CSV table of C-alpha atoms in Angstrom, one decimal:
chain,number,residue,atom,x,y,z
A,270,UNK,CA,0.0,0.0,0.0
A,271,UNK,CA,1.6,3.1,-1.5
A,272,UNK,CA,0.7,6.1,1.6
A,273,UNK,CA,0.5,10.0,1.0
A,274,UNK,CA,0.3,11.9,4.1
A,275,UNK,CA,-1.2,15.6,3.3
A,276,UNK,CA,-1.6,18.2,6.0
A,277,UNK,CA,-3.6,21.5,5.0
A,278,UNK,CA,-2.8,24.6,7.2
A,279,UNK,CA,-5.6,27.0,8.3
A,280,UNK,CA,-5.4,29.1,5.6
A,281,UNK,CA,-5.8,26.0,3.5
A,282,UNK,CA,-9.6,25.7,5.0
A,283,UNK,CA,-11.1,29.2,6.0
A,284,UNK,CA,-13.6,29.4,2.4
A,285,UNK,CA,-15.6,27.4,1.0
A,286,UNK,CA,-13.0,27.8,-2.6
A,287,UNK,CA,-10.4,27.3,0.1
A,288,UNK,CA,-11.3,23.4,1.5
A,289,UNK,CA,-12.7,22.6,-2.5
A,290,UNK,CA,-9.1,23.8,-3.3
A,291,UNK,CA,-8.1,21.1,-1.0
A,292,UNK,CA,-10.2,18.5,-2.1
A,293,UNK,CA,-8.8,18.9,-5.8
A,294,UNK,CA,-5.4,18.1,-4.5
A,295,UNK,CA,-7.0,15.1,-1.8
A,296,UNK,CA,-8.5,13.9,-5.5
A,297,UNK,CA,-5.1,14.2,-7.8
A,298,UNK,CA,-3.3,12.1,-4.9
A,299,UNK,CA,-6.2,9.2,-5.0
A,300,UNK,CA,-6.1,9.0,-8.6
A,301,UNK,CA,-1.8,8.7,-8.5
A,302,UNK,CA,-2.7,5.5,-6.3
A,303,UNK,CA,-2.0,6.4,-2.8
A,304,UNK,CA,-4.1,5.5,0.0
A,305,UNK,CA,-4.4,9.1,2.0
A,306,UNK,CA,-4.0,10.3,5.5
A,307,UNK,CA,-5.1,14.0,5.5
A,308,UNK,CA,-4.2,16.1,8.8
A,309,UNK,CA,-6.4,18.8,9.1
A,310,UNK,CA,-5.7,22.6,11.7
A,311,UNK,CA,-7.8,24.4,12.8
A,312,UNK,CA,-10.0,27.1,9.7
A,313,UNK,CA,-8.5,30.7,9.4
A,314,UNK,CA,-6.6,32.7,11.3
A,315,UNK,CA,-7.6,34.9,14.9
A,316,UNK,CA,-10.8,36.2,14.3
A,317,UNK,CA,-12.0,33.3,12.7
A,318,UNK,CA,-15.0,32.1,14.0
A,319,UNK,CA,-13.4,28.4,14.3
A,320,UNK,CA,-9.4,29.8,14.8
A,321,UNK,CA,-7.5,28.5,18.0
A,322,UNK,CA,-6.9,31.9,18.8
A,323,UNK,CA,-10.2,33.0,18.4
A,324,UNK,CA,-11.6,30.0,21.2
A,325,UNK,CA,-8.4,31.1,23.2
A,326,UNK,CA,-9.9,34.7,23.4
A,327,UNK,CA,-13.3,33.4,24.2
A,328,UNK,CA,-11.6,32.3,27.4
A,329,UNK,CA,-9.6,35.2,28.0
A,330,UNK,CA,-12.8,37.4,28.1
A,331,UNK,CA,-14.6,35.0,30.0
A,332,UNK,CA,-12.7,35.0,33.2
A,333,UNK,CA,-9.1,34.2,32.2
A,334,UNK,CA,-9.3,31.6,34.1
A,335,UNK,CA,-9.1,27.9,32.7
A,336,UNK,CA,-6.6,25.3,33.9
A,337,UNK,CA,-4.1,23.8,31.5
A,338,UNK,CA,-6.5,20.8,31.5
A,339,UNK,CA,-9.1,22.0,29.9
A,340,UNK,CA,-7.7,24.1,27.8
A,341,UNK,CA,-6.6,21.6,26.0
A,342,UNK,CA,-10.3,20.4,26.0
A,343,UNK,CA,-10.9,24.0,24.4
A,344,UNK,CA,-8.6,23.9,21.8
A,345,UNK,CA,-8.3,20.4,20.1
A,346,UNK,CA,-12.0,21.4,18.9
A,347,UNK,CA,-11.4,23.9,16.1
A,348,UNK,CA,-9.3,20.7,14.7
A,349,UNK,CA,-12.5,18.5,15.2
A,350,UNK,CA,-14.6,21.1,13.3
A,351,UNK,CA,-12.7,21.3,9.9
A,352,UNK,CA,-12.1,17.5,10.1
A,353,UNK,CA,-16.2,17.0,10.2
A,354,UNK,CA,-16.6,19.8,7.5
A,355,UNK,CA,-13.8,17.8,5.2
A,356,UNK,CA,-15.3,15.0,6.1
A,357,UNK,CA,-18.9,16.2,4.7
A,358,UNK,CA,-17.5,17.5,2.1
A,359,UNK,CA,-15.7,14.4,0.4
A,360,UNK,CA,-18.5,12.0,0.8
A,361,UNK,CA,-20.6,14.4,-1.0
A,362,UNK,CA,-18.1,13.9,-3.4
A,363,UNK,CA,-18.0,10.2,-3.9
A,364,UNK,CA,-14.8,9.9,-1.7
A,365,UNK,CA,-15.3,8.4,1.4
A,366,UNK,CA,-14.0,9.5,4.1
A,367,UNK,CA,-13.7,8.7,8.1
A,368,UNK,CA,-12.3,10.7,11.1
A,369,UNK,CA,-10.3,9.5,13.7
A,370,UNK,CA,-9.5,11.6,16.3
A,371,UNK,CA,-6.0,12.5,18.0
A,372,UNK,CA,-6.6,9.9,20.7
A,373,UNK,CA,-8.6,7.3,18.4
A,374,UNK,CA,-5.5,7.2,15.9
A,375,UNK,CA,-3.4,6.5,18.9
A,376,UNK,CA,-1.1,9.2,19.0
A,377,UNK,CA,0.0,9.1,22.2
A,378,UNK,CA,1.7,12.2,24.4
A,379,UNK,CA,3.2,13.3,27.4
A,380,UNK,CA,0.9,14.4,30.1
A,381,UNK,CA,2.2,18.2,29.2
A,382,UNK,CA,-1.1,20.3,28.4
A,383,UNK,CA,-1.3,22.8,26.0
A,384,UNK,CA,2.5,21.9,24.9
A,385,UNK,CA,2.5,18.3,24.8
A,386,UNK,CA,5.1,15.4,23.4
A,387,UNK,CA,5.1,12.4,21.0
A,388,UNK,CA,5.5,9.9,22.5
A,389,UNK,CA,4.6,6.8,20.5
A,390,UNK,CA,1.9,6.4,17.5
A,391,UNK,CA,0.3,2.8,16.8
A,392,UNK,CA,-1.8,3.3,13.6
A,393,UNK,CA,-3.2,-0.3,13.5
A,394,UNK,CA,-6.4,1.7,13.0
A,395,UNK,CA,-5.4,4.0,10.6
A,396,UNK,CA,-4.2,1.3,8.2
A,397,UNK,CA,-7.4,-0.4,8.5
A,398,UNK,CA,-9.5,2.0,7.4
A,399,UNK,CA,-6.9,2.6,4.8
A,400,UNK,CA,-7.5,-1.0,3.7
A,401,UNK,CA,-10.8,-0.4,3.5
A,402,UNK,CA,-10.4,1.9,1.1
A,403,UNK,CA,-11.2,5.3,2.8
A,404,UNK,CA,-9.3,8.4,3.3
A,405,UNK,CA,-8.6,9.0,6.9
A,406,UNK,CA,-8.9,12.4,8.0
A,407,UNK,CA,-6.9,13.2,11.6
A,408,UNK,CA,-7.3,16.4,13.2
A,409,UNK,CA,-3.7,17.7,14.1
A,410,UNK,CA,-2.5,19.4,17.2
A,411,UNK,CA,-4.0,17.1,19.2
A,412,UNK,CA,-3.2,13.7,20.9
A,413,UNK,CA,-4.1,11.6,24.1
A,414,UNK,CA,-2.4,10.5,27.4
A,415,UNK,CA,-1.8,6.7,27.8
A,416,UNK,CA,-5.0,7.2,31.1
A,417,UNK,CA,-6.5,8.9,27.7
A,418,UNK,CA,-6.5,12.4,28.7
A,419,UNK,CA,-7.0,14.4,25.3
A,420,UNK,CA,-4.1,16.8,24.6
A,421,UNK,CA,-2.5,19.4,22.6
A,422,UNK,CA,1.0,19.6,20.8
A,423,UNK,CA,1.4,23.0,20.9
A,424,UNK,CA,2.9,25.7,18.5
A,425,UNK,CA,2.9,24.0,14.7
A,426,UNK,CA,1.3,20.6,16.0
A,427,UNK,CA,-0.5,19.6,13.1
A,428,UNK,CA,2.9,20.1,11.4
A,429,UNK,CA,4.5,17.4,14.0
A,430,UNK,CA,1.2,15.3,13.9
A,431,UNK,CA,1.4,15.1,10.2
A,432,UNK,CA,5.1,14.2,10.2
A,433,UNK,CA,4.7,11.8,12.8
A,434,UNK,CA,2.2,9.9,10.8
A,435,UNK,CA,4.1,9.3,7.8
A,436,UNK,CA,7.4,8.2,10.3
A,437,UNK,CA,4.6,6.2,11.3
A,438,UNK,CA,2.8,5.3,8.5
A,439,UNK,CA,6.3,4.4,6.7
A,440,UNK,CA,4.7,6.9,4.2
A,441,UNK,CA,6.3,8.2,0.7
A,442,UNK,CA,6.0,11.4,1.0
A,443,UNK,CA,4.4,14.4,3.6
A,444,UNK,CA,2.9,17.3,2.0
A,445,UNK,CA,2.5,20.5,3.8
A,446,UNK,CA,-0.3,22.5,2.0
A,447,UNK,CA,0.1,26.1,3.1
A,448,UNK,CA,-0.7,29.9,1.2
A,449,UNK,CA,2.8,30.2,0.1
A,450,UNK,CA,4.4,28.3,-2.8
A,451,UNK,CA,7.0,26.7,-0.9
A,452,UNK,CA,10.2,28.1,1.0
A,453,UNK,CA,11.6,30.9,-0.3
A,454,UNK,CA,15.0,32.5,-0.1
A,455,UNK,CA,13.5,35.3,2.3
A,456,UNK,CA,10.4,36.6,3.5
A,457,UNK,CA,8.6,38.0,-0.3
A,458,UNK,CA,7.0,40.8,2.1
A,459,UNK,CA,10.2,42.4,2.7
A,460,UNK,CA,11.8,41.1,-0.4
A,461,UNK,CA,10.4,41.5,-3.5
A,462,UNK,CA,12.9,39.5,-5.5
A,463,UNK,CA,12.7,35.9,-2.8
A,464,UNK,CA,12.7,33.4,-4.8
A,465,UNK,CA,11.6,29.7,-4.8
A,466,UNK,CA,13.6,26.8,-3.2
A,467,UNK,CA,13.1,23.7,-5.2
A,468,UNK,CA,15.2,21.9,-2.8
A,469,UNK,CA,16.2,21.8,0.5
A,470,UNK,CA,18.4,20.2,3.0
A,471,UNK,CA,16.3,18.9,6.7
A,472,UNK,CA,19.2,20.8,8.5
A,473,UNK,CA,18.8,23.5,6.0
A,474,UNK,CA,15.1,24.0,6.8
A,475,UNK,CA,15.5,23.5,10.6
A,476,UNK,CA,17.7,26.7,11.0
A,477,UNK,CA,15.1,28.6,8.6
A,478,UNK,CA,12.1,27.7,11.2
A,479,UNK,CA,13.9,28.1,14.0
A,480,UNK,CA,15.4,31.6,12.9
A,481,UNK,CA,12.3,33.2,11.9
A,482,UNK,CA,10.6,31.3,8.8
A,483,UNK,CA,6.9,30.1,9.8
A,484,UNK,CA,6.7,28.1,7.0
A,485,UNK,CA,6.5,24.7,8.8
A,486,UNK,CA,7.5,24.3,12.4
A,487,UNK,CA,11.2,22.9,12.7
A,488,UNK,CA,10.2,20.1,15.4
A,489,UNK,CA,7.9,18.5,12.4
A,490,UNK,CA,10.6,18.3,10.3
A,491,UNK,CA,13.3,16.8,13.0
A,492,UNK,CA,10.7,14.1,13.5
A,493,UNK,CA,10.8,13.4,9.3
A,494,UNK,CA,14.5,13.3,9.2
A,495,UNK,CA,15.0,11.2,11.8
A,496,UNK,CA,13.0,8.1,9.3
A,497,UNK,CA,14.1,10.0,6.2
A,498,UNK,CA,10.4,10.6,5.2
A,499,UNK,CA,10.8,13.3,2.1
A,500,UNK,CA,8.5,16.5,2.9
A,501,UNK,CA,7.2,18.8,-0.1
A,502,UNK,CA,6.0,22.2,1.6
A,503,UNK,CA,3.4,23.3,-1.3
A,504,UNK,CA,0.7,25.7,-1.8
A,505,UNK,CA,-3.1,24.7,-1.9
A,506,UNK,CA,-3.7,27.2,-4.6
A,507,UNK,CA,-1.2,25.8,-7.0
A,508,UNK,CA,-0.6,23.0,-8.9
A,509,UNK,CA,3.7,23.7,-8.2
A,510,UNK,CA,5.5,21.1,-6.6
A,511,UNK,CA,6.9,23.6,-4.1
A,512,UNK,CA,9.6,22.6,-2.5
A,513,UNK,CA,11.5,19.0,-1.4
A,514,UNK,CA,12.5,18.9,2.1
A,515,UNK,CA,15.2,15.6,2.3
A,516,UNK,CA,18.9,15.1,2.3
A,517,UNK,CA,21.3,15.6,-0.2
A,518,UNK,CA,21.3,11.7,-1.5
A,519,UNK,CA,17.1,11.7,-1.7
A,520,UNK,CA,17.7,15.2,-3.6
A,521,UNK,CA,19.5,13.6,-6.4
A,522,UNK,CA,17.9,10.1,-6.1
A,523,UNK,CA,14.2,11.7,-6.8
A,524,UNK,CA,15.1,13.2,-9.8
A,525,UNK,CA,16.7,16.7,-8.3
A,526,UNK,CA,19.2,19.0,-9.2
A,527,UNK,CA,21.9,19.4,-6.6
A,528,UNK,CA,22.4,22.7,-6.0
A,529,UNK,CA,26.6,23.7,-4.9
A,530,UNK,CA,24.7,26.7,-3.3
A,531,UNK,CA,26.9,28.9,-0.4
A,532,UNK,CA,23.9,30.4,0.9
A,533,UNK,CA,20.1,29.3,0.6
A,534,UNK,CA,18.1,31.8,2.4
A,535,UNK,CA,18.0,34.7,4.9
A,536,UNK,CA,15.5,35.0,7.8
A,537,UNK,CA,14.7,37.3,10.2
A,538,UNK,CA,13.1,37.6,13.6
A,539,UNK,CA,12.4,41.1,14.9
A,540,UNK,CA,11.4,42.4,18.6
A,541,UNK,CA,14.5,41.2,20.1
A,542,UNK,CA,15.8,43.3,23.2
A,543,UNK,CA,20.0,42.6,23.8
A,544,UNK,CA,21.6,42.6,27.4
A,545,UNK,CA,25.2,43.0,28.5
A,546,UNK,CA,26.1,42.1,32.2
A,547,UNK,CA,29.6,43.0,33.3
A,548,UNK,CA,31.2,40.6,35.6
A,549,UNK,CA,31.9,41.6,39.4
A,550,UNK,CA,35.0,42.5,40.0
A,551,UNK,CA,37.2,39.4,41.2
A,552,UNK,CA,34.1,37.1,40.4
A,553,UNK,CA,34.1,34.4,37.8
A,554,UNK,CA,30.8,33.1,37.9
A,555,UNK,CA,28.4,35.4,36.5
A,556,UNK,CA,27.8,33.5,33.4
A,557,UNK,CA,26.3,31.0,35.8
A,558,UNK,CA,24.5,33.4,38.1
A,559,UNK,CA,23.0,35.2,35.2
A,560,UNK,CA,21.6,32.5,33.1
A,561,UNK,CA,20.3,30.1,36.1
A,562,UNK,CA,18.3,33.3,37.3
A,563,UNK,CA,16.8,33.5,33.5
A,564,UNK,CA,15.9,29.5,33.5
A,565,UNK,CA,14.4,30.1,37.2
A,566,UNK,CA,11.9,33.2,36.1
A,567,UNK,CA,11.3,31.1,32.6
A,568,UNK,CA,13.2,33.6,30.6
A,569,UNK,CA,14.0,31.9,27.7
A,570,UNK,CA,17.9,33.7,26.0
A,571,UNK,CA,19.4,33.3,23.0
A,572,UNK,CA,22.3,34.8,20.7
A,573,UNK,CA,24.6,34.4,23.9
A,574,UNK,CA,27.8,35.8,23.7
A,575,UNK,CA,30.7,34.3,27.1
A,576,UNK,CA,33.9,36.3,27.7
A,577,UNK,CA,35.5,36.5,31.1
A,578,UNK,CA,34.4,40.5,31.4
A,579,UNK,CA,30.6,39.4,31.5
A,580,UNK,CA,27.7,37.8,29.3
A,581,UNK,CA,25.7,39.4,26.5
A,582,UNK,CA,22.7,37.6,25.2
A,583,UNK,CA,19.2,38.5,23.9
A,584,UNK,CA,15.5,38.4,25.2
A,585,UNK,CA,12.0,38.8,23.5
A,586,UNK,CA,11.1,42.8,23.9
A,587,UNK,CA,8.6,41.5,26.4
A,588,UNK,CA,10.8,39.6,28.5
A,589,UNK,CA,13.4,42.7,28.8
A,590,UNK,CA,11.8,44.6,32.0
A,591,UNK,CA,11.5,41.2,33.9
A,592,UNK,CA,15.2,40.4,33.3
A,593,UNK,CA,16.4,43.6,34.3
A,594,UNK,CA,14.8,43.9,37.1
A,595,UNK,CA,15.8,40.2,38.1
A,596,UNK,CA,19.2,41.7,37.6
A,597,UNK,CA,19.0,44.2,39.6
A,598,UNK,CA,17.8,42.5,42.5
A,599,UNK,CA,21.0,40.5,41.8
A,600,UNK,CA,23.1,43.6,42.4
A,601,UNK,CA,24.5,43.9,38.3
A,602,UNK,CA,24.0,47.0,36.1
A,603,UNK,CA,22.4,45.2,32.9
A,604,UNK,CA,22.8,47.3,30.1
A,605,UNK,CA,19.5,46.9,27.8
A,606,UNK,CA,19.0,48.0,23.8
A,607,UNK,CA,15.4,47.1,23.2
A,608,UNK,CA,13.8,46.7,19.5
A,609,UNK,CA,16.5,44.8,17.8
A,610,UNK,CA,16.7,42.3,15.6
A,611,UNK,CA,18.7,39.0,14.6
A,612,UNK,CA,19.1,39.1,11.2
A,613,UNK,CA,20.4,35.3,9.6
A,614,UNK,CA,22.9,33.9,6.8
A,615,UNK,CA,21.8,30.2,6.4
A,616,UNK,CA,23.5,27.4,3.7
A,617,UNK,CA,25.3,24.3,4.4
A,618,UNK,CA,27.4,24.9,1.8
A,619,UNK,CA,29.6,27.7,3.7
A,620,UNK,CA,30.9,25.3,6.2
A,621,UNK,CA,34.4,25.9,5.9
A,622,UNK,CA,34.4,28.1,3.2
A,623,UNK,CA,36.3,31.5,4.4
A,624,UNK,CA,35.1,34.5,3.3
A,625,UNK,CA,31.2,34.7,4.3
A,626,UNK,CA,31.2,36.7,7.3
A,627,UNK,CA,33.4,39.3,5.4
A,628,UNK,CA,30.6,39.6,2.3
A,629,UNK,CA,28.1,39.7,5.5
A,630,UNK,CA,30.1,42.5,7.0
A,631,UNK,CA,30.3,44.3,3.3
A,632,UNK,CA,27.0,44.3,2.7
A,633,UNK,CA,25.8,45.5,5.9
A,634,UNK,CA,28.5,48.3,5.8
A,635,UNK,CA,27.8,49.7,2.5
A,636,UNK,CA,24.5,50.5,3.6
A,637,UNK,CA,25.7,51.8,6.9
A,638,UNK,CA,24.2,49.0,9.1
A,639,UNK,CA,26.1,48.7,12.1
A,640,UNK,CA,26.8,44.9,13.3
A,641,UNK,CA,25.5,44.7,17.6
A,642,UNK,CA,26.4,41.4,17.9
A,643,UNK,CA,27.4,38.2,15.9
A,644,UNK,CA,27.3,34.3,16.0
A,645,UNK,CA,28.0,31.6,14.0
A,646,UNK,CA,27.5,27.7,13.5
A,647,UNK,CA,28.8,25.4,10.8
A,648,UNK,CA,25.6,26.3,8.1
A,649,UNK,CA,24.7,29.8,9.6
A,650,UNK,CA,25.7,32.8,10.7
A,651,UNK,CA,23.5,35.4,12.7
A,652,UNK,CA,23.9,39.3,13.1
A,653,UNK,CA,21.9,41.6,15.5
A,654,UNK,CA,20.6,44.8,13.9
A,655,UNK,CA,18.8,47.6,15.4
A,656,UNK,CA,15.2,47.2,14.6
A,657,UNK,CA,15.0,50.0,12.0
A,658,UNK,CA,17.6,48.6,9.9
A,659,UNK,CA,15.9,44.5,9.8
A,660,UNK,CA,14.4,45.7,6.3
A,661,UNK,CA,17.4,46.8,5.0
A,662,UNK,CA,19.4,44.5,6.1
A,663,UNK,CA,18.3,41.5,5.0
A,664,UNK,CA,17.6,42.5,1.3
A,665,UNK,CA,21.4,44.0,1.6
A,666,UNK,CA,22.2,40.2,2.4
A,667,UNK,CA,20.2,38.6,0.0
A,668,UNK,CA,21.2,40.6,-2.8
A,669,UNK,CA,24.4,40.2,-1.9
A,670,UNK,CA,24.8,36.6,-2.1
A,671,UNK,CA,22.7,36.8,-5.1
A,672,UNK,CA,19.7,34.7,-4.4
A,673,UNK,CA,17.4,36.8,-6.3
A,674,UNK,CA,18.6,35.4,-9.8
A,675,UNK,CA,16.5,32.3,-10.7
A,676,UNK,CA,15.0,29.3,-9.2
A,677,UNK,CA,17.3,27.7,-6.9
């Protein structure tokens, strides 16, 4: 049995021309043969009647006041709603379809509400109805305890649910049906000239989710690459492949081009505050004062920068006022510089190649960008702008490593 896992996003499902969108590309996969899992989120976006943050506010202007619990009771619903509508909506078409819940696909979780973990899938009863010759519709984001207590996966769940079920499923592919036509070399808001990826690497596309992209959530695709389960990341209203999410060997074995590309894409994430603790005199463990009072107050840091005169790392804007004031108390002078951002260079084909941080630094200077603070890894390297200057900067650094010239 030949499986297709497809997952269609929100946006995928808020109109009526939206979800029979969906059902053209539910129908194109039957025809090719493959028996179908479809993973379903939540319809439209906040202020959506069905949205997850429109049931969240519900809550919040009713009293504020529900336990983790139930919450999770709340949310998994707006899942449950576009998996009936889908549902409908394909046996009216001749194709018939079932719905088996989070729980009743056995997906099972931690006992973490609201942010919970995979922890096994048995899918016994997704392959039976398989069998039988339906398309099984799951609603994402949503799992159960092993004493069967429903739960929720948190940020890009339906991502990791639909993921998890092809790992599961042994599936062929995952597609991620979205409103953009696959990964792009930068955000086209900001950058008129982003282009398509047709390709790209699971590390590749981990570093772009984590450092700003939205297009699928990074922990879905650490579950795929761990079974090596290809993912195309394509939009519902198109007909494009989009792009291939694998590894280099699967690139070239399905047909590919491999690209010998330095850099694949820039990202961005904005509303970043930097602080800069100076070190007591004679005292050597600020580093570890400093970041075990963050972890205590559940502040998370990142873009941390160690030398023996002190530490300098960064905070969400909202976070900055609680860590300086922690700080205080602490007796240190934190210097803060609110409303920055972290500005990224991501390829895995500058490991070891010199030169990159000096085109970086180029770039940036010739259009009088000054650097705050810089990090690297092996297929990235990060700057921290002011704010003011994100814009700028990153179509400085796209133009300059020239991803604006053709499908890549």
């Amino acid at each position: 049995m030949k499986i297709l896992v497809q997952k269609f996003g929100g946006s995928s499902l808020t109109t009526e021309d939206c979800r029979i969108r969906a059902i053209t590309h539910i129908k194109r996969a039957i025809d090719e043969g493959y028996a179908l899992v479809v993973v379903v989120s939540a319809m439209g976006r906040k202020g959506d009647p069905y949205a997850t943050d429109t049931l969240l506010q519900l809550i919040r202007n009713n009293g504020n006041g529900l336990p983790k619990r139930e919450t999770d009771l709340l949310m998994h619903t707006g899942e449950i709603i576009s998996a009936t509508v889908m549902c409908s909506m394909l046996n009216a078409e001749g194709i018939e379809a079932t719905i088996l819940t989070g729980g009743q696909a056995n997906i099972v979780t931690s006992d973490d509400f609201t942010n919970a973990q995979i922890e096994t899938i048995e899918p016994k009863r997704i392959v039976k109805e398989l069998e039988a010759g339906k398309v099984v519709i799951v609603p994402g984001f949503q799992g159960r305890t092993s004493d069967w207590e429903i739960t929720t996966l948190g940020r890009g769940g339906s991502d990791t649910t639909a993921t998890a079920l092809g790992v599961a499923l042994h599936a062929e592919m995952v597609d991620i049906f979205t409103d953009v036509n696959g990964i792009m070399t930068a955000d086209p808001r900001i950058v008129e000239e982003a282009q398509p990826l047709s390709t790209v690497t699971y590390s590749e596309i981990c570093n772009m989710a984590h450092l700003g992209a939205k297009v699928i959530h990074p922990r879905a695709v650490e579950i795929a690459m761990q079974a090596n389960v290809p993912i195309r990341v394509r939009s519902t209203f198109s007909d494009d492949p989009g792009t291939l999410v694998t590894n280099l060997l699967e690139i070239g074995r399905m047909g590919y081009t491999v690209h010998d590309r330095l850099v694949m894409g820039i990202a961005h994430v904005p509303n970043i505050t930097q602080i800069k603790v100076a070190s007591k005199d004679g005292r050597y463990d600020t580093q570890l004062q400093v970041f075990k009072a963050m972890a205590n107050n559940d502040i998370s840091v990142d873009f941390i920068n160690v030398n023996p005169l002190g530490v300098a790392y960064t905070v969400h804007d909202e976070m900055g006022d609680k860590a300086s004031r922690i700080l205080t108390d602490m007796g240190y002078e934190p210097q803060l510089l609110p409303h920055c951002a972290k500005v990224s260079v991501i390829g895995a084909g500058m490991t070891g190649v010199p030169g990159v941080m000096a085109q970086i630094v180029e770039a940036l200077t010739q259009e009088d960008i000054p650097i705050l603070q810089s990090a690297d890894s092996h297929t990235t390297i990060w700057v921290l702008v002011h704010e003011e200057d994100m814009v700028r900067a990153v179509r400085a650094l796209h133009q300059q490593f020239q991803l604006h010239t053709g499908h890549l």
